[in-house]
mmCIF file with all atom_site columns, C-alpha atoms in Angstrom:
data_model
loop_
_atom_site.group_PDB
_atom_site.id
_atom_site.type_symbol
_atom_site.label_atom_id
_atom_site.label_alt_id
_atom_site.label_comp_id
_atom_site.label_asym_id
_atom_site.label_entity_id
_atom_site.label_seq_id
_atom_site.pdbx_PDB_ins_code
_atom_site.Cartn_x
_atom_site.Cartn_y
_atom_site.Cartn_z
_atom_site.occupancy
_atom_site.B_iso_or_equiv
_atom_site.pdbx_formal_charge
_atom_site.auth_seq_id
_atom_site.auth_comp_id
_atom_site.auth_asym_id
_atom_site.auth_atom_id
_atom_site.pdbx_PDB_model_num
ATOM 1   C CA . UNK A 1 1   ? 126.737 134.008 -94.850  1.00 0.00 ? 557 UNK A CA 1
ATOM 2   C CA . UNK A 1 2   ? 129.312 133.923 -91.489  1.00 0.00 ? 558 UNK A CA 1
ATOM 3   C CA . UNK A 1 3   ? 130.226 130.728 -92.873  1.00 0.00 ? 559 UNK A CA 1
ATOM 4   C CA . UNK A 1 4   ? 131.868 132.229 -96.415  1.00 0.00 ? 560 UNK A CA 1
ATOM 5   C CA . UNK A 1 5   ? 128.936 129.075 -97.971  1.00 0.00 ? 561 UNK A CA 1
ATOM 6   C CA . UNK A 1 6   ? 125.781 127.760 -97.714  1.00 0.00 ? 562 UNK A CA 1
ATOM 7   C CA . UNK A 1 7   ? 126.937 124.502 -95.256  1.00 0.00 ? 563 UNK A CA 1
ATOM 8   C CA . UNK A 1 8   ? 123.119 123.969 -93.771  1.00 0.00 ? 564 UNK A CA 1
ATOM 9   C CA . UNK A 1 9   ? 120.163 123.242 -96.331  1.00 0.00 ? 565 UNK A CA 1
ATOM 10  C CA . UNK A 1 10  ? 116.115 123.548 -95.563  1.00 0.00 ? 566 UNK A CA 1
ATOM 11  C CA . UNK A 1 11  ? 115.548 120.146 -95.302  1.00 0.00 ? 567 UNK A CA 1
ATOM 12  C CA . UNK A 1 12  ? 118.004 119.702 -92.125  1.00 0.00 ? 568 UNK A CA 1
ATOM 13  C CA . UNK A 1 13  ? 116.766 122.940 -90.475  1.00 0.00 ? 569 UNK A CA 1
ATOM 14  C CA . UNK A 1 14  ? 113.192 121.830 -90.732  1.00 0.00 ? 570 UNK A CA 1
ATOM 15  C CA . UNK A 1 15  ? 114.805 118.788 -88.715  1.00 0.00 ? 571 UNK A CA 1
ATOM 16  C CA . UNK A 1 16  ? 115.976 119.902 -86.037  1.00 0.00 ? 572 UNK A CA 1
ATOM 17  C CA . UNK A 1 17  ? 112.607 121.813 -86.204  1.00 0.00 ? 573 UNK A CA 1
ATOM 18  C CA . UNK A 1 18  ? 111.411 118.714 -85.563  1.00 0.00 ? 574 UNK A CA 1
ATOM 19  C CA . UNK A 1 19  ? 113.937 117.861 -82.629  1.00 0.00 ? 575 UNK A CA 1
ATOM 20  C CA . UNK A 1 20  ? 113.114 120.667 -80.430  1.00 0.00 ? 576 UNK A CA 1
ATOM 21  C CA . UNK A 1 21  ? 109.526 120.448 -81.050  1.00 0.00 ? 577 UNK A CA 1
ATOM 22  C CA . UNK A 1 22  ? 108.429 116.793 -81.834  1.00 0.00 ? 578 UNK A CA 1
ATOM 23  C CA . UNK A 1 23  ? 105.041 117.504 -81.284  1.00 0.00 ? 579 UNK A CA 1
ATOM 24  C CA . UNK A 1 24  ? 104.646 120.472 -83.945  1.00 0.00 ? 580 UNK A CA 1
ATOM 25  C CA . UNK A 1 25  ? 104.306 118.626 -87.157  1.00 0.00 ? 581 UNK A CA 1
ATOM 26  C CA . UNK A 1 26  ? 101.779 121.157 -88.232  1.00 0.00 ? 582 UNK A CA 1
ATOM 27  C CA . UNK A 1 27  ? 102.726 124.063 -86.261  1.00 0.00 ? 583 UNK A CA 1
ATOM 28  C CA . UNK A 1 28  ? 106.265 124.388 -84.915  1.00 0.00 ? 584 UNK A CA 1
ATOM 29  C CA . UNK A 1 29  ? 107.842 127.546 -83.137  1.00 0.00 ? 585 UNK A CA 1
ATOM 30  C CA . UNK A 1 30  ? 110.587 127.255 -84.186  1.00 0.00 ? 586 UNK A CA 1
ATOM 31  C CA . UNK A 1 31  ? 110.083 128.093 -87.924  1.00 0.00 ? 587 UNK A CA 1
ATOM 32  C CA . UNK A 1 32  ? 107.648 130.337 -89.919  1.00 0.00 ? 588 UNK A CA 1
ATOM 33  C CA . UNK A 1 33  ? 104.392 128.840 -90.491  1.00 0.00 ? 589 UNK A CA 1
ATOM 34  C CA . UNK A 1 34  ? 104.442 130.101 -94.222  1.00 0.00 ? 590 UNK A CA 1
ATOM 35  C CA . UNK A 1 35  ? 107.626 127.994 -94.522  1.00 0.00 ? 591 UNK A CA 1
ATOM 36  C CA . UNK A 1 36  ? 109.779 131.227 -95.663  1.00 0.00 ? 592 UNK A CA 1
ATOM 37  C CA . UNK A 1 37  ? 112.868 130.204 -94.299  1.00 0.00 ? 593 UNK A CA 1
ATOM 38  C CA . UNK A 1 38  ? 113.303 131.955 -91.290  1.00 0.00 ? 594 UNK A CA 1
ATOM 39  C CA . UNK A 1 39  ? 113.811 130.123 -88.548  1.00 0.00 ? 595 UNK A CA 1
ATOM 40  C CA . UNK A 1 40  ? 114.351 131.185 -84.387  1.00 0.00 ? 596 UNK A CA 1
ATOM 41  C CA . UNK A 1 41  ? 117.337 131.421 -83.208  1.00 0.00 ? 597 UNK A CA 1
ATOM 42  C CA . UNK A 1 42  ? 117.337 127.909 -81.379  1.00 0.00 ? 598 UNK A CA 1
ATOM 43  C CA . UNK A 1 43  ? 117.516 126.545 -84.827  1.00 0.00 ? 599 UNK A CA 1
ATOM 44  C CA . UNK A 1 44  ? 120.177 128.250 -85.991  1.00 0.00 ? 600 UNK A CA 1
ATOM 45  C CA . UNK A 1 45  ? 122.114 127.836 -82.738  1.00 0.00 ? 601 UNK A CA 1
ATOM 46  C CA . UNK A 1 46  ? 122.013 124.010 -83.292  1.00 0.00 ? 602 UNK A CA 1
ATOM 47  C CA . UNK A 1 47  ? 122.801 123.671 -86.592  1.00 0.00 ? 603 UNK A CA 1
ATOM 48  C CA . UNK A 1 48  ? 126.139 125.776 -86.084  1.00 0.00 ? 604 UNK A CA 1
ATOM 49  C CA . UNK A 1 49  ? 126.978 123.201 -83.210  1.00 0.00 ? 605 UNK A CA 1
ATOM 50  C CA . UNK A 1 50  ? 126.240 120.158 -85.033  1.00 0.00 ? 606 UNK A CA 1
ATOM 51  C CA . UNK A 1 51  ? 128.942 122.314 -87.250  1.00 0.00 ? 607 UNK A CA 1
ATOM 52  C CA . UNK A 1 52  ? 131.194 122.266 -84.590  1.00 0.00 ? 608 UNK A CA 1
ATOM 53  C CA . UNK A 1 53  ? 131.162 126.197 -84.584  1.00 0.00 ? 609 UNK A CA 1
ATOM 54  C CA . UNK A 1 54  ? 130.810 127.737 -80.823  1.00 0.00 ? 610 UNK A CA 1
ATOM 55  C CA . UNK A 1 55  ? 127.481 130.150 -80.900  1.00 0.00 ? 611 UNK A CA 1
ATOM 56  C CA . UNK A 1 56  ? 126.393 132.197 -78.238  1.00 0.00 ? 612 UNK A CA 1
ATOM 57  C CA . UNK A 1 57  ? 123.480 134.530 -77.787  1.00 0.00 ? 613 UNK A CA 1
ATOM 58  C CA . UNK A 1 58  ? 124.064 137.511 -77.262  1.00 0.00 ? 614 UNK A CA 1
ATOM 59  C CA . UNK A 1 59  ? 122.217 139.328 -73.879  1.00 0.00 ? 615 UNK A CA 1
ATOM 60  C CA . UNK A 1 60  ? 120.639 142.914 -76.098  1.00 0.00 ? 616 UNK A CA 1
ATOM 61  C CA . UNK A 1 61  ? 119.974 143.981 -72.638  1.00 0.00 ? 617 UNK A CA 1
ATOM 62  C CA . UNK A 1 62  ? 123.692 144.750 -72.554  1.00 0.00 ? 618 UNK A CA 1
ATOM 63  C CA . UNK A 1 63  ? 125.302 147.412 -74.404  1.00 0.00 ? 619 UNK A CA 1
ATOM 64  C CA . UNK A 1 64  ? 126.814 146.374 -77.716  1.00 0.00 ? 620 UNK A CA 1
ATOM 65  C CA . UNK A 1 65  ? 130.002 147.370 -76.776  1.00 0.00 ? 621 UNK A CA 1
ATOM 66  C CA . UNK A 1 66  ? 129.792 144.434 -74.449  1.00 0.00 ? 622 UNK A CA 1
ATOM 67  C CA . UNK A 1 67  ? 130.337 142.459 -77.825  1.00 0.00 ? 623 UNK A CA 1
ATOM 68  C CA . UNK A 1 68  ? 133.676 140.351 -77.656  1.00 0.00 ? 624 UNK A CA 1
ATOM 69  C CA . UNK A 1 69  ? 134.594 141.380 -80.656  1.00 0.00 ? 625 UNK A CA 1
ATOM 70  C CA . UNK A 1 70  ? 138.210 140.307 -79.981  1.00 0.00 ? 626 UNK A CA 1
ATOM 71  C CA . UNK A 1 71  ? 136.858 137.249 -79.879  1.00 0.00 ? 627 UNK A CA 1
ATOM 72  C CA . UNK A 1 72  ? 134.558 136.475 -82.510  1.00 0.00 ? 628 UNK A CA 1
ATOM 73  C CA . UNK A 1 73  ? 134.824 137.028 -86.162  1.00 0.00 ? 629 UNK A CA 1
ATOM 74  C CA . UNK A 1 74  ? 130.965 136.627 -86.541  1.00 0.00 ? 630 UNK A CA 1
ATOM 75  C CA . UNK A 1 75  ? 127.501 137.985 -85.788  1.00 0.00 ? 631 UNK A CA 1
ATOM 76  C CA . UNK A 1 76  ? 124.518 136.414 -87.338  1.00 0.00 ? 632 UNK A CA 1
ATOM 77  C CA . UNK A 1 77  ? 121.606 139.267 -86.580  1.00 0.00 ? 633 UNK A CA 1
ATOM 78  C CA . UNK A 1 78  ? 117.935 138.505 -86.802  1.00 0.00 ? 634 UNK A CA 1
ATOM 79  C CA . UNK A 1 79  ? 115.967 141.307 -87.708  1.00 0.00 ? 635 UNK A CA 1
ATOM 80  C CA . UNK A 1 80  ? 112.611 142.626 -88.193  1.00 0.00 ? 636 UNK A CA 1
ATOM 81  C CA . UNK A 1 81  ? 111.585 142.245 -92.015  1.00 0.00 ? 637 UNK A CA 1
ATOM 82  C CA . UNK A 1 82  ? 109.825 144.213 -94.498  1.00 0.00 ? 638 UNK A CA 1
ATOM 83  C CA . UNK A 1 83  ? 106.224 142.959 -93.908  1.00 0.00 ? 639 UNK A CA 1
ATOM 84  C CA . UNK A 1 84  ? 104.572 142.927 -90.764  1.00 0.00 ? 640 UNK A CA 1
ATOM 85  C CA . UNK A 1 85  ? 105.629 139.790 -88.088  1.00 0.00 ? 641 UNK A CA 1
ATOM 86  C CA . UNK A 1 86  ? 108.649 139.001 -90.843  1.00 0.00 ? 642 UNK A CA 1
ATOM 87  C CA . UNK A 1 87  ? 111.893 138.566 -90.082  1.00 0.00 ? 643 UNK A CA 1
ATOM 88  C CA . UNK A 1 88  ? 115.457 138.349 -91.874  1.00 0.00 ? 644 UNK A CA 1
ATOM 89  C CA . UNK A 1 89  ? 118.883 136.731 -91.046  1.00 0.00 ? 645 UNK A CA 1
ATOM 90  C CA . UNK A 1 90  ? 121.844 139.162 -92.011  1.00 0.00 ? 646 UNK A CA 1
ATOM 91  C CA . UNK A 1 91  ? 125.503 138.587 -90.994  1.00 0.00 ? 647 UNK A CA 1
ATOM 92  C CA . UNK A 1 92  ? 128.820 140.416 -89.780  1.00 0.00 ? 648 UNK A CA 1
ATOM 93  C CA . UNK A 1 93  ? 131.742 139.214 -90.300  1.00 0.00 ? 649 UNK A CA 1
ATOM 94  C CA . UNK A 1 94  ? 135.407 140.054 -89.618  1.00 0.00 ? 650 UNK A CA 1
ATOM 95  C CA . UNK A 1 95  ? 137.742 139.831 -92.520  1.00 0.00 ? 651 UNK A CA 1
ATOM 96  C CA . UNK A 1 96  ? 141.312 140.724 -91.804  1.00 0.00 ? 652 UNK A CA 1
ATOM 97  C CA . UNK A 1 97  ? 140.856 144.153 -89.174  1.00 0.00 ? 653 UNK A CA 1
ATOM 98  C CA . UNK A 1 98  ? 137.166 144.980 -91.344  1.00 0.00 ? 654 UNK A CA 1
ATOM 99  C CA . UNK A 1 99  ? 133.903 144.007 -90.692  1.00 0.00 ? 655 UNK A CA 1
ATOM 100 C CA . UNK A 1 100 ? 131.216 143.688 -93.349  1.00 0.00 ? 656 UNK A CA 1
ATOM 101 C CA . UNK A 1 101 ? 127.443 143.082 -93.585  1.00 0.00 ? 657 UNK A CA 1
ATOM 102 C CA . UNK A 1 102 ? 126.157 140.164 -95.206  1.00 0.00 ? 658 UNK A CA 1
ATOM 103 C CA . UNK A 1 103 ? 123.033 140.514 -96.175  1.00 0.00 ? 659 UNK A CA 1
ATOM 104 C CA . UNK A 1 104 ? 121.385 138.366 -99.053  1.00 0.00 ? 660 UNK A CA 1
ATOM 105 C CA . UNK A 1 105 ? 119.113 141.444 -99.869  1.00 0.00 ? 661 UNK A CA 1
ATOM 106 C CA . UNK A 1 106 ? 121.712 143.617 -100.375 1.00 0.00 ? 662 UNK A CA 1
ATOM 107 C CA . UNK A 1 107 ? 123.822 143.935 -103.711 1.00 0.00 ? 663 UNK A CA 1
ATOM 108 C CA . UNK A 1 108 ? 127.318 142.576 -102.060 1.00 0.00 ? 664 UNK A CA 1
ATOM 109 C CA . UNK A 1 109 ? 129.151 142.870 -99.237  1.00 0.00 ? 665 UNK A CA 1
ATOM 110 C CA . UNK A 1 110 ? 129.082 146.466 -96.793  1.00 0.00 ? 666 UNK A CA 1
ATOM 111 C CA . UNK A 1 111 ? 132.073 147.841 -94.877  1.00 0.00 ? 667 UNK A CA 1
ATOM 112 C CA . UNK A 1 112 ? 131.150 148.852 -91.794  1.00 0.00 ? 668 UNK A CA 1
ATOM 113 C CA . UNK A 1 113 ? 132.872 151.736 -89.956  1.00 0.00 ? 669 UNK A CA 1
ATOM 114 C CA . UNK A 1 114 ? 131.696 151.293 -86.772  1.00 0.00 ? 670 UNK A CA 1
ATOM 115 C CA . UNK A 1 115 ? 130.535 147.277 -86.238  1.00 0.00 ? 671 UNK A CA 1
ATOM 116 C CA . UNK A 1 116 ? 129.225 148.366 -81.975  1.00 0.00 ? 672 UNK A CA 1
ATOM 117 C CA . UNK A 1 117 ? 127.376 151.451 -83.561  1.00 0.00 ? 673 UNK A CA 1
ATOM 118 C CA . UNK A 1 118 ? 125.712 149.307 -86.344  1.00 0.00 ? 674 UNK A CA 1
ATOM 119 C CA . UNK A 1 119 ? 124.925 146.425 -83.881  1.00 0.00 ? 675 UNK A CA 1
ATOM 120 C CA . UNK A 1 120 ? 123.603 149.982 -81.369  1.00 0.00 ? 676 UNK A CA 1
ATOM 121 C CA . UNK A 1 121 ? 121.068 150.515 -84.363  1.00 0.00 ? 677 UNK A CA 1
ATOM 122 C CA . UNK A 1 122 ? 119.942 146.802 -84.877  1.00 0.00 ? 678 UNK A CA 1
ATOM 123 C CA . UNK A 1 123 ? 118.831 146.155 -81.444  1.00 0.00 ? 679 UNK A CA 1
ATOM 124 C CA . UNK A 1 124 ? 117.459 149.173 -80.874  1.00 0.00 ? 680 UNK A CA 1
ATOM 125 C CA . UNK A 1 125 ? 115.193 148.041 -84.095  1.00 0.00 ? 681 UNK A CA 1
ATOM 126 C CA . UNK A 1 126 ? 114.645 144.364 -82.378  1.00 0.00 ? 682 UNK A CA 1
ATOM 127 C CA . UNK A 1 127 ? 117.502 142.380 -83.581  1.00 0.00 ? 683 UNK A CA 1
ATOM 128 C CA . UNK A 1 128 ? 118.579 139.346 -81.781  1.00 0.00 ? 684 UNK A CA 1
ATOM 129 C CA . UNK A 1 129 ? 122.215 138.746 -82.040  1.00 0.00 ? 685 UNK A CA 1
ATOM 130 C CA . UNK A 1 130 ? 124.209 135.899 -82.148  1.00 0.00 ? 686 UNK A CA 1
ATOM 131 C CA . UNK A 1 131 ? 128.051 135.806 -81.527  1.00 0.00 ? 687 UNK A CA 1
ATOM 132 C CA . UNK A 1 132 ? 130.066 133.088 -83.848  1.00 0.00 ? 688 UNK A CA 1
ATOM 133 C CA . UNK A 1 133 ? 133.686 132.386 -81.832  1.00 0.00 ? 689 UNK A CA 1
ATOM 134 C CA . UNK A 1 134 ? 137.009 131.883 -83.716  1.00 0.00 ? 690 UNK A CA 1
ATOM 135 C CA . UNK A 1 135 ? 137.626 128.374 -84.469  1.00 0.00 ? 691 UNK A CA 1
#
């Protein structure tokens, strides 16, 4: 989604999986046990760096506005899903002086008006955020 492509398939997450937990062939923290595709942030952290993109997580004891927005032209979000202990990967991203929502449930792509208020509302809600850096 940040990425503008799909650049990281299942079978390489499930990998590194495998890296940070050697031991958890059968159960594995750092994925969902019903093999949905969601993944802990750890994962996801690592597979952006073996892209060579600079990830950082973001503290959501902070306030949002503590963002660097000036300095990043993505957020990957995980939030809470729609069944109980679920949850979803949804991006922002910076086009131009806009930032949109990317989320794969959604019909397209959302302007947002306010990027620190939206990010407010997702951690307030449990998200974990992750800051992408320019290149």
């Amino acid at each position: 989604m940040i990425l503008g492509a799909p650049k990281v398939q299942k079978d390489t997450l499930d990998q590194i999986c495998e890296i940070l937990c050697p031991d958890g062939k059968w159960w594995n923290d750092h994925r969902s046990v019903l093999g949905t595709g969601n993944y802990d942030a750890n994962v996801a952290m690592y597979a952006l760096d073996e892209l060579g993109y600079h990830v950082s997580f973001f503290d959501t004891r902070k306030a949002p506005d503590q963002i660097p927005l000036d300095n990043c032209d993505g957020l990957l979000l995980n939030v809470k899903g729609s069944l109980p202990y679920s949850r979803h990967w949804i991006g922002c991203r910076q086009v131009h002086e806009s930032w949109y929502l990317l989320d794969s449930q959604k019909a397209g792509p959302i302007e947002l008006s306010d990027v620190v208020q939206k990010m407010k509302d997702y951690i307030s809600l449990g998200a974990h955020i992750l800051e992408k850096a320019y290149e």
